[in-house]
Amino acid sequence: MLFRQFFDKTSSTYTYLIASGRGREALIIDPVKESTEAYLGLIDQLDLKLVRAIDTHTHADHVTALGDLRDATKCITMMGEFTNAECVSEHVSEGDRIDIDGIRLEAIYTPGHTDESFSFYWSQGDQQAVFTGDVLLIRGSGRTDFQGGDPRKSYDSIVNKLFRLPDDTLVYPAHDYKGMLSSSIYEEKHYNPRLAGKSEAEYARIMNNLNLPDPKLMDVAVPANLACGKQP
């Protein structure tokens, strides 16, 4: 399996490029507009054909590269079925499978950070990984105070869906602010301070009292992302 993790310093965003090997079809998850040339450069170097570009949700802290990648590669752009981004080529629903050239992802509806967030689960043999967007972070979770976010839905998505995946499943979020690259379901069950040993009510109380400022680019990023990164 070919797996590359990109990091955008400005928004602390992780982007994932996945293929079964050099010269094969590939997909990308949560791409950032400013890094489009870097993605295309690596895709060219590895002789990949980008066939799908996926956003886990409508991001509020950066502008997506979905539209630019579609223009450059003719790839299919994808988001969950509840997104308001009418520009995407295809929508996925709970349980849908995305198959490309030896790679299979399963869509999991995980609202809470936003009301349209999806995670994507990959498994092959005894290896598993889940790309969680912002709903589950490393030793944290995505804020729930805008874009239809809801702490109780977040808790349900994490505890009753993601935490039921195998313990050894690697967790790859869309953001990290402390330099962590990945985690696992086991670690987050036992060591995530917002979730480990917490009831739904306790989690909701934590999330409702974060008192975070709005993302700096929210007024720009959200409308741009509803147009797949093109300025509306």
Short mmCIF file of N, CA and C in Angstrom, two decimals, residues 15 37 47 50 72 79 94 98 129 159 161-162 203 214 219 229:
data_model
loop_
_atom_site.label_atom_id
_atom_site.label_comp_id
_atom_site.label_asym_id
_atom_site.label_seq_id
_atom_site.Cartn_x
_atom_site.Cartn_y
_atom_site.Cartn_z
N THR A 15 -3.64 15.79 5.20
CA THR A 15 -4.21 15.28 3.95
C THR A 15 -3.58 13.93 3.67
N GLU A 37 -0.33 21.99 -5.77
CA GLU A 37 0.84 21.69 -6.61
C GLU A 37 1.70 20.59 -5.99
N ASP A 47 3.68 8.28 -10.66
CA ASP A 47 2.94 7.76 -11.81
C ASP A 47 1.55 7.28 -11.40
N LEU A 50 -5.00 10.00 -10.13
CA LEU A 50 -5.94 10.39 -9.08
C LEU A 50 -7.36 10.23 -9.61
N ALA A 72 -7.60 19.56 -12.65
CA ALA A 72 -6.28 19.12 -13.10
C ALA A 72 -6.24 17.65 -13.50
N MET A 79 -18.31 13.83 -1.25
CA MET A 79 -18.59 14.19 0.13
C MET A 79 -19.80 13.37 0.58
N GLU A 94 -24.12 6.19 4.58
CA GLU A 94 -23.64 5.22 5.57
C GLU A 94 -23.52 3.83 4.95
N ILE A 98 -16.17 2.57 -1.27
CA ILE A 98 -15.44 3.22 -2.35
C ILE A 98 -14.31 2.29 -2.74
N ALA A 129 -7.45 1.09 9.31
CA ALA A 129 -7.27 2.50 9.60
C ALA A 129 -8.60 3.20 9.39
N VAL A 159 -18.32 7.04 20.27
CA VAL A 159 -18.42 5.89 21.19
C VAL A 159 -19.17 4.72 20.56
N LYS A 161 -19.89 4.24 17.24
CA LYS A 161 -19.48 3.86 15.89
C LYS A 161 -17.97 3.65 15.81
N LEU A 162 -17.20 4.70 16.01
CA LEU A 162 -15.75 4.59 15.84
C LEU A 162 -15.12 3.68 16.89
N TYR A 203 -19.41 14.47 28.66
CA TYR A 203 -18.78 14.90 27.41
C TYR A 203 -19.45 16.16 26.89
N ASP A 214 -14.01 31.70 16.89
CA ASP A 214 -14.29 31.16 15.56
C ASP A 214 -12.99 30.99 14.78
N ASP A 219 -15.34 32.66 7.61
CA ASP A 219 -16.22 33.43 6.72
C ASP A 219 -15.81 33.30 5.26
N GLY A 229 -13.98 24.85 -3.32
CA GLY A 229 -12.74 25.60 -3.28
C GLY A 229 -12.67 26.71 -4.29
#
